[in-house]
Short mmCIF file of C-alpha atoms in Angstrom, two decimals:
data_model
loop_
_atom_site.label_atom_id
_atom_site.label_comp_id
_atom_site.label_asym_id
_atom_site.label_seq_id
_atom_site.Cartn_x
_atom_site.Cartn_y
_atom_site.Cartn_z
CA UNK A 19 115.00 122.58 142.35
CA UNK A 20 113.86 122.24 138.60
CA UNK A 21 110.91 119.87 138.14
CA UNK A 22 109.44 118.66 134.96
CA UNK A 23 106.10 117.53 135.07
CA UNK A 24 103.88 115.68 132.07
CA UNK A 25 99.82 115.62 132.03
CA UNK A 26 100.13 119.08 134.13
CA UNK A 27 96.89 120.28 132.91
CA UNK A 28 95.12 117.24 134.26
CA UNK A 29 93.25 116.06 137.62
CA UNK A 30 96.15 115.68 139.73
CA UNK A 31 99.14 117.04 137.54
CA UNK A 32 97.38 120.69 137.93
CA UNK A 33 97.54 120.49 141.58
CA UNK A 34 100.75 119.02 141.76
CA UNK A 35 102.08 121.97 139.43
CA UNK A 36 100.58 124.44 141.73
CA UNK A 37 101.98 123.32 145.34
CA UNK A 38 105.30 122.86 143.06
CA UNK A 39 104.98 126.75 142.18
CA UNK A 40 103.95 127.54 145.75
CA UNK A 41 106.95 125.54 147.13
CA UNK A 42 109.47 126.98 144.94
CA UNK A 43 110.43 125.07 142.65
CA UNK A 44 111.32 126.03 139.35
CA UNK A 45 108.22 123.95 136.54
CA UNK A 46 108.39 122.96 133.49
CA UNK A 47 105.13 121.43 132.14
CA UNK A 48 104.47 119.15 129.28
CA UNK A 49 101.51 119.53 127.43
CA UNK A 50 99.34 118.52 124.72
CA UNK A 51 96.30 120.53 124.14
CA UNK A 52 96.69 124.69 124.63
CA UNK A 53 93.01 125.08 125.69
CA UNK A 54 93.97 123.07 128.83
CA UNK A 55 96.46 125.87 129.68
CA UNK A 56 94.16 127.90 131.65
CA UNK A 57 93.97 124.83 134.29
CA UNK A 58 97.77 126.37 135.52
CA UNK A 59 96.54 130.41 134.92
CA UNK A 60 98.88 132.78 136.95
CA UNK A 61 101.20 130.07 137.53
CA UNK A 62 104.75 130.99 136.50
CA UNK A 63 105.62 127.74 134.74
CA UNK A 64 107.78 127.08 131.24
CA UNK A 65 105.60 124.98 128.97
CA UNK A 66 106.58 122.71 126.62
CA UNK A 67 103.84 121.64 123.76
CA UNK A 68 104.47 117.61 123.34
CA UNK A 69 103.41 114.18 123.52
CA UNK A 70 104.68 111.02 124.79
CA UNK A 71 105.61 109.53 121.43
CA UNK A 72 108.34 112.22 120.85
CA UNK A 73 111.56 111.08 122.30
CA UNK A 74 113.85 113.64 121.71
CA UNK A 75 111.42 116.23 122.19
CA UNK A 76 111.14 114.44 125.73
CA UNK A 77 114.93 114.55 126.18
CA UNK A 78 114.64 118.31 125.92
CA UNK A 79 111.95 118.68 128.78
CA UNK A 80 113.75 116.70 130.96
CA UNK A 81 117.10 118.54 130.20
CA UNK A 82 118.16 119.96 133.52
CA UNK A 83 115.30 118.83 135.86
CA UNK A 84 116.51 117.81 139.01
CA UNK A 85 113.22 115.41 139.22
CA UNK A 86 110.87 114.85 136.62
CA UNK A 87 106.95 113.94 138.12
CA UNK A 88 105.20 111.74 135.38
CA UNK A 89 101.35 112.30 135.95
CA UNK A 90 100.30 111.87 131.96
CA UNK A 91 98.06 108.64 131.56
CA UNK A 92 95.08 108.39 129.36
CA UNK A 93 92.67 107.78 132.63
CA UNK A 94 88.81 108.36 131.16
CA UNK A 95 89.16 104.20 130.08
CA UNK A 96 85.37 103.62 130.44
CA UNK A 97 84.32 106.24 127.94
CA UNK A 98 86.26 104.53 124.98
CA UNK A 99 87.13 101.38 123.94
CA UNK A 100 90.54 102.34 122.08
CA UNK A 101 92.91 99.90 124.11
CA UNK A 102 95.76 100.98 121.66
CA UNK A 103 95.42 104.19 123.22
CA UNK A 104 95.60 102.99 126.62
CA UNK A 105 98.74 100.98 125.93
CA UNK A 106 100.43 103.39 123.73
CA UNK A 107 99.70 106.40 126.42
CA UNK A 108 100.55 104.22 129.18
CA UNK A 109 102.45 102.19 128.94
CA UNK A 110 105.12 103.28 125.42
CA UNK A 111 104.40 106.71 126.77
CA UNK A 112 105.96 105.61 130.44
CA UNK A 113 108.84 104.05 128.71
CA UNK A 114 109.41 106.86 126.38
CA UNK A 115 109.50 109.43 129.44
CA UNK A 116 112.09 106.91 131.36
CA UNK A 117 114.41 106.49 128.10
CA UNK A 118 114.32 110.57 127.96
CA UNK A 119 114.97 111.14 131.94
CA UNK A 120 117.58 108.40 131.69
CA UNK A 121 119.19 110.43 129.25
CA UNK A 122 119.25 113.34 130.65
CA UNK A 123 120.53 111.88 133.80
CA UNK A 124 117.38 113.29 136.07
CA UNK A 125 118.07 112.71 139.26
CA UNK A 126 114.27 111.07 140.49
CA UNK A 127 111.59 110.36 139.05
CA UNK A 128 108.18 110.08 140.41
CA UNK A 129 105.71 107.69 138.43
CA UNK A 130 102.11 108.28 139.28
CA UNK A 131 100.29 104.58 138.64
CA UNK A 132 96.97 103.32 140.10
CA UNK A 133 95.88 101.35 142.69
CA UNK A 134 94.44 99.17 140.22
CA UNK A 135 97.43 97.72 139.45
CA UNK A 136 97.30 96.46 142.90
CA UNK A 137 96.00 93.03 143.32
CA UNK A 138 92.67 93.08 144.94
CA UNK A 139 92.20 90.57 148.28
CA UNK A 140 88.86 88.49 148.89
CA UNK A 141 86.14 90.18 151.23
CA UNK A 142 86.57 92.95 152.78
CA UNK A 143 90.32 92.94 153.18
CA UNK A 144 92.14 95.76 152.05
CA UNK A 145 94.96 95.11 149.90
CA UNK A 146 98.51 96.36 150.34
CA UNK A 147 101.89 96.96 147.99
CA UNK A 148 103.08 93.07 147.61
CA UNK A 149 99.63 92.25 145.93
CA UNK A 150 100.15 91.29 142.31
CA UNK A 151 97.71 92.26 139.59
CA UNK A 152 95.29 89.80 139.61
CA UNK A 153 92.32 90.68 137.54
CA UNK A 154 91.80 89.27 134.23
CA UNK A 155 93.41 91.57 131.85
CA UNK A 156 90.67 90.90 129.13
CA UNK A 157 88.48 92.56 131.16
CA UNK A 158 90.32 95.10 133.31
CA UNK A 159 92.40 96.79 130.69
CA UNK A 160 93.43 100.13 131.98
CA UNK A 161 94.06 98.30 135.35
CA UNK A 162 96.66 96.07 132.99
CA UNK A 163 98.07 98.92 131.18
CA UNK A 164 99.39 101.06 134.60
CA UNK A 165 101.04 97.25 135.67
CA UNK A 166 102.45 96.66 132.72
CA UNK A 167 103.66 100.61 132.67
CA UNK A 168 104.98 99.45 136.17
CA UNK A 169 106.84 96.96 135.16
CA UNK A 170 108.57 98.82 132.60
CA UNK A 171 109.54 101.10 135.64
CA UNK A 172 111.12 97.80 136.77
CA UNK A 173 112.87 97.79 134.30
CA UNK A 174 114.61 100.97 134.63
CA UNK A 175 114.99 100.67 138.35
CA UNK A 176 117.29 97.59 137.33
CA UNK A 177 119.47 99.73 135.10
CA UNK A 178 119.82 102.00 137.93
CA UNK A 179 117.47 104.96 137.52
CA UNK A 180 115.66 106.42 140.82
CA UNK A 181 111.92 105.51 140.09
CA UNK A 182 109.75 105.62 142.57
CA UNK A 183 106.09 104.93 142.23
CA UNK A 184 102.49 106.19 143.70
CA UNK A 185 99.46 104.12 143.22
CA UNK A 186 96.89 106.85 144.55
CA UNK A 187 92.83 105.09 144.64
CA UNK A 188 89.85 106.69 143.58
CA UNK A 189 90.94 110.47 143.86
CA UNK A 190 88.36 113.26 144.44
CA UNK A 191 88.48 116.98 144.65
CA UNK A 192 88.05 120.44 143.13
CA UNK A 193 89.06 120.26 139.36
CA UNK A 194 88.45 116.92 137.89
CA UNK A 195 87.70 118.65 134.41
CA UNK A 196 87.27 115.32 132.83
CA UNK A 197 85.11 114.01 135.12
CA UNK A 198 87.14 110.97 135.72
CA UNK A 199 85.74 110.26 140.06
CA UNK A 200 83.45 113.27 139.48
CA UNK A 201 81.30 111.80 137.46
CA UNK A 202 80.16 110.36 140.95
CA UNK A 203 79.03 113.40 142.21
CA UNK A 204 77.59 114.85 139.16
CA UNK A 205 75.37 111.55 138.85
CA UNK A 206 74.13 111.75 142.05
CA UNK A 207 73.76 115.49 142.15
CA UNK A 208 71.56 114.94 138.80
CA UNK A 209 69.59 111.61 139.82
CA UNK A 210 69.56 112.08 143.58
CA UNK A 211 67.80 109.49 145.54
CA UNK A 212 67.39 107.39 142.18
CA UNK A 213 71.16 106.61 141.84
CA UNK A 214 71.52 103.14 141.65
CA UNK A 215 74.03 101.22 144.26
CA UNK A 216 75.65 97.94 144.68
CA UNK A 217 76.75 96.13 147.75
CA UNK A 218 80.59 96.71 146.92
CA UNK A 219 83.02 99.58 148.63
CA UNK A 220 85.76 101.51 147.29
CA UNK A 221 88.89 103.14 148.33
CA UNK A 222 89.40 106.85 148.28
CA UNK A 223 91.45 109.98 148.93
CA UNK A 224 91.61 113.85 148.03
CA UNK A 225 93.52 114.85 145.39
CA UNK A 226 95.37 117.69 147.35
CA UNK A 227 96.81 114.61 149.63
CA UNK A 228 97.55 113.28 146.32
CA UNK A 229 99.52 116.16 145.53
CA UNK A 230 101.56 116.33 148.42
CA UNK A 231 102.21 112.71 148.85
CA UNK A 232 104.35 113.44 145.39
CA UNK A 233 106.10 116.43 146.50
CA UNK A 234 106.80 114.33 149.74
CA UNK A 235 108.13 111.21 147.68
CA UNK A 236 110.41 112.91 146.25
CA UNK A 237 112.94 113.24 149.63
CA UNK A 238 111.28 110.52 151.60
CA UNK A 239 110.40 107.50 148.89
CA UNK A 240 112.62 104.64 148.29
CA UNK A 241 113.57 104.11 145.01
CA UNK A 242 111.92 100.91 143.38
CA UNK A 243 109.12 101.17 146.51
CA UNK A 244 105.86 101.61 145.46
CA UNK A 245 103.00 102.83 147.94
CA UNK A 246 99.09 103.05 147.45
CA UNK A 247 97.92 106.31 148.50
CA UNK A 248 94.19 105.81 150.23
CA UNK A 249 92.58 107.82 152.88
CA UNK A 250 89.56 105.97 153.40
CA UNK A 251 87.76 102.57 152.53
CA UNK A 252 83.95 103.04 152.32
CA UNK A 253 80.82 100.67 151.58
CA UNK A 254 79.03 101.95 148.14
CA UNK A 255 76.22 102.63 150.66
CA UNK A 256 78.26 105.18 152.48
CA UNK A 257 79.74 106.60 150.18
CA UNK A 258 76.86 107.38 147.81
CA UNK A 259 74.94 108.74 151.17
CA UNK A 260 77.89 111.20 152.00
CA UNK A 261 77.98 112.53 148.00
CA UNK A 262 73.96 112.77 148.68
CA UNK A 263 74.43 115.25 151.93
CA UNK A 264 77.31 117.32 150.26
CA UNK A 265 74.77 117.66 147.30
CA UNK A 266 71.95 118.54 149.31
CA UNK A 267 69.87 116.23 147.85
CA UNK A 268 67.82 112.85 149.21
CA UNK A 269 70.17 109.95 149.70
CA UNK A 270 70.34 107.08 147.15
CA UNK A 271 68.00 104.25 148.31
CA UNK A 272 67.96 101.60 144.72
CA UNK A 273 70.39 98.28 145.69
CA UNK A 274 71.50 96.53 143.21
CA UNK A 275 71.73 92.93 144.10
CA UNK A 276 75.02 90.99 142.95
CA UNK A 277 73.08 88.66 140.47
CA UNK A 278 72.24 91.42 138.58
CA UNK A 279 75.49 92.86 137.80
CA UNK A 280 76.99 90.61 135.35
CA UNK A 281 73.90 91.02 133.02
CA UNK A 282 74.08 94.87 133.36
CA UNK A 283 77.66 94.84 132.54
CA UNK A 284 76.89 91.99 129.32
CA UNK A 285 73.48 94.91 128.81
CA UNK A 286 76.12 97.84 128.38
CA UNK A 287 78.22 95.75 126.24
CA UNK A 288 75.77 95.65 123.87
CA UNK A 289 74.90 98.96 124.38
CA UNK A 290 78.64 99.92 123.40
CA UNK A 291 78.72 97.53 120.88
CA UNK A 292 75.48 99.42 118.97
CA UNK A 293 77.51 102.53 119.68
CA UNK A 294 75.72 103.81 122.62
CA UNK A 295 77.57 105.71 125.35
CA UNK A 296 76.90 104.86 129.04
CA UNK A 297 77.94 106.06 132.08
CA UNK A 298 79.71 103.08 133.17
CA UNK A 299 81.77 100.39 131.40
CA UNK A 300 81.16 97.05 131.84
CA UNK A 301 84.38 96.09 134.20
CA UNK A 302 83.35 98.70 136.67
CA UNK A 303 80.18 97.33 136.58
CA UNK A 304 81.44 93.63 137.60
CA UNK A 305 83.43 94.95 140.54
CA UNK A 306 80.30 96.50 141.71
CA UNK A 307 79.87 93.45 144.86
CA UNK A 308 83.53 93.61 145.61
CA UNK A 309 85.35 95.52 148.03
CA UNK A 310 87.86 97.31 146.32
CA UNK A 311 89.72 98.11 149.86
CA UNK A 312 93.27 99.38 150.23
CA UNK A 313 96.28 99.69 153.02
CA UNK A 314 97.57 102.89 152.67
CA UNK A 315 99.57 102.70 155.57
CA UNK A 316 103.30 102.37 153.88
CA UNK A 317 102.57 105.66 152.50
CA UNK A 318 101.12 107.24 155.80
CA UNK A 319 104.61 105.93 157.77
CA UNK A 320 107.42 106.84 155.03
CA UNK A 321 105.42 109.91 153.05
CA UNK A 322 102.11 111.49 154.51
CA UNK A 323 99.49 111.59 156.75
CA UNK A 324 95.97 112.56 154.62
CA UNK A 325 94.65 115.93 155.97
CA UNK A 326 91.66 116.32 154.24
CA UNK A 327 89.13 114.31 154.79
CA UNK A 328 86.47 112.43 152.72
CA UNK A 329 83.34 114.86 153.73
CA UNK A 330 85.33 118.09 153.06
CA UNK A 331 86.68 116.72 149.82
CA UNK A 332 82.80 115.98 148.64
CA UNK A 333 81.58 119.28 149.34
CA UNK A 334 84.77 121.03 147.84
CA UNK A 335 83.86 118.87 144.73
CA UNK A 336 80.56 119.77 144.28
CA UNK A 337 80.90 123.64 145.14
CA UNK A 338 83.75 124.03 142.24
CA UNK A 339 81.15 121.68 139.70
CA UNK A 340 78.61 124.36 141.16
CA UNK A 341 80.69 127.07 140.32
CA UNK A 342 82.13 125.86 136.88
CA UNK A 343 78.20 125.24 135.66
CA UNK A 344 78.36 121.55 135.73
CA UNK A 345 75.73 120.33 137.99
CA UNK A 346 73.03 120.04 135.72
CA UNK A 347 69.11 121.27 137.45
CA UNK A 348 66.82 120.25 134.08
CA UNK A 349 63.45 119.16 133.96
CA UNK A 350 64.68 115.27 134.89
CA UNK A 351 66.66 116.61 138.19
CA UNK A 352 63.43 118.81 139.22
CA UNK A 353 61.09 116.34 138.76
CA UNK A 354 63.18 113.71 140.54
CA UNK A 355 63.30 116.15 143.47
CA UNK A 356 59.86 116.34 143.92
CA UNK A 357 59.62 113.02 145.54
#
């Protein structure tokens, strides 16, 4: 089979392009920026130089893909504030992509969203595939882009074309170049027992599951379906402990009460505002007491089972930061480790 896949030089379109190439199929990639290229090194892959915003050029990737798997989405939404961006990657760059497969009469499609266009349920119960958006888009932009991108799918699916769609949660794992869930374990690697929690949880899986959940969907999903991908729900406090023992360093021990987090987040929009980078944005900030818990068990019965699990994926994450020169040991990080 032929497979066309966009954002192949990302987080989880690199390891998606890899098990394609170790599967057999036949890749094409789409791709933006050259220096990226060495993500897919000694992969035998066709790649196509192109954005989103190119149409025809579009057409002519998808021209005789048998599926085309549509991982591009501008995904680092907390270091910016360019909401055009977001929208025009995700969600004109999702209908652009459709328009082109449509065209070219590709047989499936596989949309990679975000379970964070998932409604979120009070508590700690974990969400599931009929939950509607309901965070205030205002505030939760990216979040709104990937449901609006979904409902362009929608609209697709209605004309006939075989969509179907992922909505993977937080995804660690070896080769998050950008950072995008690493930055937890670089943080925590660098700050160590100092790392600041909150009494919130999050949901979580590998990105190699990630992988193969795609390859899977694209015999086993139902067209129109969509299914959150999750391996594992986990309390902040857990979940900062386990990054602490695959670091080797002293477990976080700062809580950050709930009262607190809505003037941090109003703090670092300021901050932003005066042009000062932080490591958070203020919307992940205000989730920070919630329990951002997900179902993942439509996916588990129709695509996958996970089959790596959360404490492997930590230490596989830090080991390739390790090895790529990332984890940062300066005069901060020694001194820290002295207590």
């Amino acid at each position: 089979m032929k497979a066309l896949v966009t954002g192949a030089t990302g987080f989880v379109g690199s390891h998606l392009t890899r098990l394609l190439s170790e599967t057999g199929y036949s890749v094409r990639v789409l791709y933006r920026s050259e220096r990226k290229l060495g993500v897919l090194a000694g992969l035998a892959v066709e790649a196509v130089a192109g954005d989103l915003d190119d149409i025809a050029l579009l057409e002519r990737a998808c021209a005789d893909c048998d599926v085309v798997f549509h991982a591009a989405a501008k995904a680092d939404y907390w270091r910016d504030d360019d909401r055009d961006a977001l929208w025009r990657v995700n969600v004109d760059g999702t209908r652009n992509l459709l328009t082109a497969a449509q065209s070219a009469r590709v047989r499936r499609i596989i949309f990679t969203s975000s379970a964070s266009a998932v409604g979120i349920r009070p508590g700690r119960e974990p969400a599931d595939e009929s939950d509607a958006f309901n965070l205030p888009p205002e505030r939760f932009w990216y979040a709104y882009t990937k449901q609006q991108a979904e409902a362009v799918v929608g609209e697709f699916v209605t004309e006939g074309l075989d969509v179907v769609t992922l909505n993977p949660t937080v995804i660690i794992g070896p080769g998050d170049l950008n950072a995008i869930s690493g930055s937890f374990i670089l943080e925590t690697a660098r700050y160590q027992w100092l790392t600041p929690m909150s009494s919130g949880g999050l949901a979580v899986i590998d990105v190699r599951d990630v992988a193969r959940a795609h390859l899977n969907a694209v015999e086993r999903g139902r067209s129109g379906e969509r299914y959150v991908l999750n391996c594992r729900n986990i309390s902040y406090r857990d979940w900062f402990t386990m990054i602490a023992a695959a670091c080797a360093v002293r477990p976080p021990i700062l809580s950050m009460p709930d009262w607190l987090l809505e003037p941090t987040a109003r703090l670092i929009e300021l901050l932003r505002a005066l042009g000062i980078s932080t490591p958070m944005d203020a919307d992940q900030t205000r989730l920070g007491g919630a329990h951002v818990y997900f179902d993942g068990g439509k996916a588990r019965r129709e695509l996958f089972s996970p089959e790596v699990d959360i404490e492997t994926s930590l230490r596989d994450t830090y080991a390739w930061y390790e090895g790529q020169g990332a984890i940062k040991r300066d005069w901060l990080t020694r001194l820290i480790g002295l207590f």
